[in-house]
Short mmCIF file of C-alpha atoms in Angstrom, two decimals:
data_model
loop_
_atom_site.label_atom_id
_atom_site.label_comp_id
_atom_site.label_asym_id
_atom_site.label_seq_id
_atom_site.Cartn_x
_atom_site.Cartn_y
_atom_site.Cartn_z
CA MET A 56 187.30 34.15 60.79
CA THR A 57 189.35 35.29 57.83
CA THR A 58 188.26 38.67 56.26
CA SER A 59 189.73 37.38 52.75
CA VAL A 60 187.24 36.34 50.19
CA VAL A 61 188.53 34.24 47.16
CA SER A 62 186.17 34.00 44.04
CA ILE A 63 187.16 30.85 42.06
CA VAL A 64 186.34 30.48 38.38
CA TYR A 65 186.48 27.05 36.85
CA VAL A 66 188.10 26.97 33.71
CA ASN A 67 189.74 24.65 30.79
CA ASP A 68 192.99 26.45 30.64
CA ALA A 69 194.07 28.40 33.51
CA PRO A 70 196.91 30.50 31.71
CA ALA A 71 194.66 31.21 29.08
CA ALA A 72 191.93 32.42 31.12
CA ALA A 73 194.33 34.35 33.16
CA ARG A 74 195.44 36.35 30.24
CA PHE A 75 191.67 37.04 29.21
CA TYR A 76 191.15 38.27 32.80
CA GLY A 77 194.29 40.13 33.06
CA ASP A 78 193.45 42.11 29.99
CA LEU A 79 189.83 42.77 30.94
CA LEU A 80 191.06 44.01 34.47
CA GLY A 81 194.27 45.62 33.37
CA MET A 82 196.43 43.80 35.78
CA SER A 83 198.94 40.96 36.16
CA PRO A 84 198.21 37.90 38.40
CA SER A 85 199.35 38.12 42.12
CA PHE A 86 200.00 34.22 42.17
CA GLU A 87 200.46 31.49 39.47
CA THR A 88 200.76 27.69 39.24
CA PRO A 89 200.30 25.86 35.99
CA GLY A 90 196.43 25.21 37.00
CA TYR A 91 195.68 27.87 39.51
CA ILE A 92 196.19 31.72 39.26
CA THR A 93 194.83 34.50 41.27
CA PHE A 94 194.39 38.27 40.95
CA ASP A 95 194.75 40.63 44.03
CA LEU A 96 191.69 42.70 43.73
CA GLY A 97 192.28 44.92 46.69
CA PRO A 98 192.06 44.28 50.34
CA GLY A 99 190.36 40.96 51.40
CA ALA A 100 189.43 40.24 47.87
CA ASP A 101 190.89 37.86 45.06
CA LEU A 102 189.78 36.26 42.07
CA ALA A 103 191.22 32.98 41.02
CA VAL A 104 190.75 30.84 37.84
CA TRP A 105 191.47 26.91 38.41
CA SER A 106 191.74 24.35 35.85
CA GLY A 107 192.44 21.47 38.20
CA HIS A 108 188.86 20.56 39.61
CA VAL A 109 186.71 20.32 36.34
CA GLU A 110 187.19 18.94 32.89
CA ASP A 111 185.77 20.02 29.61
CA LEU A 112 183.62 22.89 30.38
CA SER A 113 181.43 24.17 27.89
CA PRO A 114 180.27 27.45 26.97
CA GLU A 115 176.77 26.51 26.22
CA VAL A 116 176.16 25.12 29.60
CA PRO A 117 174.38 27.39 31.76
CA ARG A 118 176.07 28.72 34.86
CA THR A 119 174.26 29.47 38.19
CA SER A 120 176.96 32.18 39.46
CA GLU A 121 178.76 35.04 38.27
CA VAL A 122 181.73 37.29 38.93
CA CYS A 123 180.25 40.72 39.52
CA LEU A 124 183.08 43.60 39.02
CA ALA A 125 181.75 46.54 41.02
CA VAL A 126 183.31 49.84 39.65
CA ASP A 127 183.38 53.02 41.26
CA GLY A 128 181.93 56.10 39.29
CA GLY A 129 178.50 56.44 37.34
CA PRO A 130 176.71 55.01 34.64
CA ASP A 131 179.15 56.54 31.98
CA ASP A 132 181.96 54.31 33.54
CA VAL A 133 179.78 51.25 33.27
CA SER A 134 179.10 52.31 29.35
CA ALA A 135 182.90 52.90 28.90
CA ILE A 136 183.61 49.24 29.99
CA PHE A 137 181.09 47.94 27.78
CA GLU A 138 182.40 49.55 24.73
CA GLN A 139 185.75 48.68 25.50
CA TRP A 140 185.08 44.91 26.12
CA ASN A 141 182.81 44.99 23.12
CA SER A 142 185.64 46.21 21.00
CA LYS A 143 187.92 43.43 22.36
CA GLY A 144 185.29 41.02 21.02
CA VAL A 145 184.44 39.64 24.50
CA THR A 146 181.03 37.63 24.30
CA ILE A 147 178.25 40.01 25.63
CA LEU A 148 175.25 37.88 26.98
CA ALA A 149 173.29 41.18 28.21
CA GLU A 150 173.92 44.74 27.11
CA PRO A 151 173.70 47.67 29.43
CA ARG A 152 170.62 47.90 31.24
CA ASP A 153 169.32 49.86 34.54
CA ALA A 154 168.62 46.66 36.67
CA GLY A 155 167.29 48.83 39.73
CA PHE A 156 170.40 49.04 41.39
CA GLY A 157 172.06 50.92 38.51
CA LEU A 158 173.20 50.42 34.96
CA THR A 159 174.78 46.93 34.43
CA PHE A 160 175.58 44.43 31.74
CA VAL A 161 176.88 40.81 31.72
CA ALA A 162 179.69 39.41 29.46
CA ALA A 163 181.12 35.74 29.29
CA ASP A 164 184.62 34.52 29.40
CA PRO A 165 185.78 32.01 26.93
CA ASP A 166 184.55 28.96 29.34
CA GLY A 167 181.02 30.54 29.36
CA ASN A 168 181.32 31.81 32.76
CA ARG A 169 179.48 35.03 33.58
CA ILE A 170 180.92 38.34 34.40
CA ARG A 171 178.69 41.15 35.36
CA VAL A 172 180.04 44.65 35.66
CA ALA A 173 177.74 47.10 37.81
CA LEU A 174 178.32 50.24 39.95
CA ARG A 175 179.52 49.73 43.34
CA ASP A 176 176.90 50.30 46.07
#
């Protein structure tokens, strides 16, 4: 069995989505094709944006999954990321709150995909 996990986010425009995620994550893609771009998040974890499987995603359509960015540190680190993303004009779906597992908030990418930021367990 492989020890690598790739989380795939369906998008309308992979290069535009990669610029969005690259800006949020502060990193450059590790692999690029015109419709599929990945980011190496660390040993055994990649985030990919893919525009080759779906057409005309609408931000208004509810999503049933989310990408969770688990950050090291404490609540102040989550709050700082929230303030940074909010100042960039990122769509915020849920402002920071304690969810039982710690401080968290939820944002959306331009295609309406949910991005949760939470503390690492």
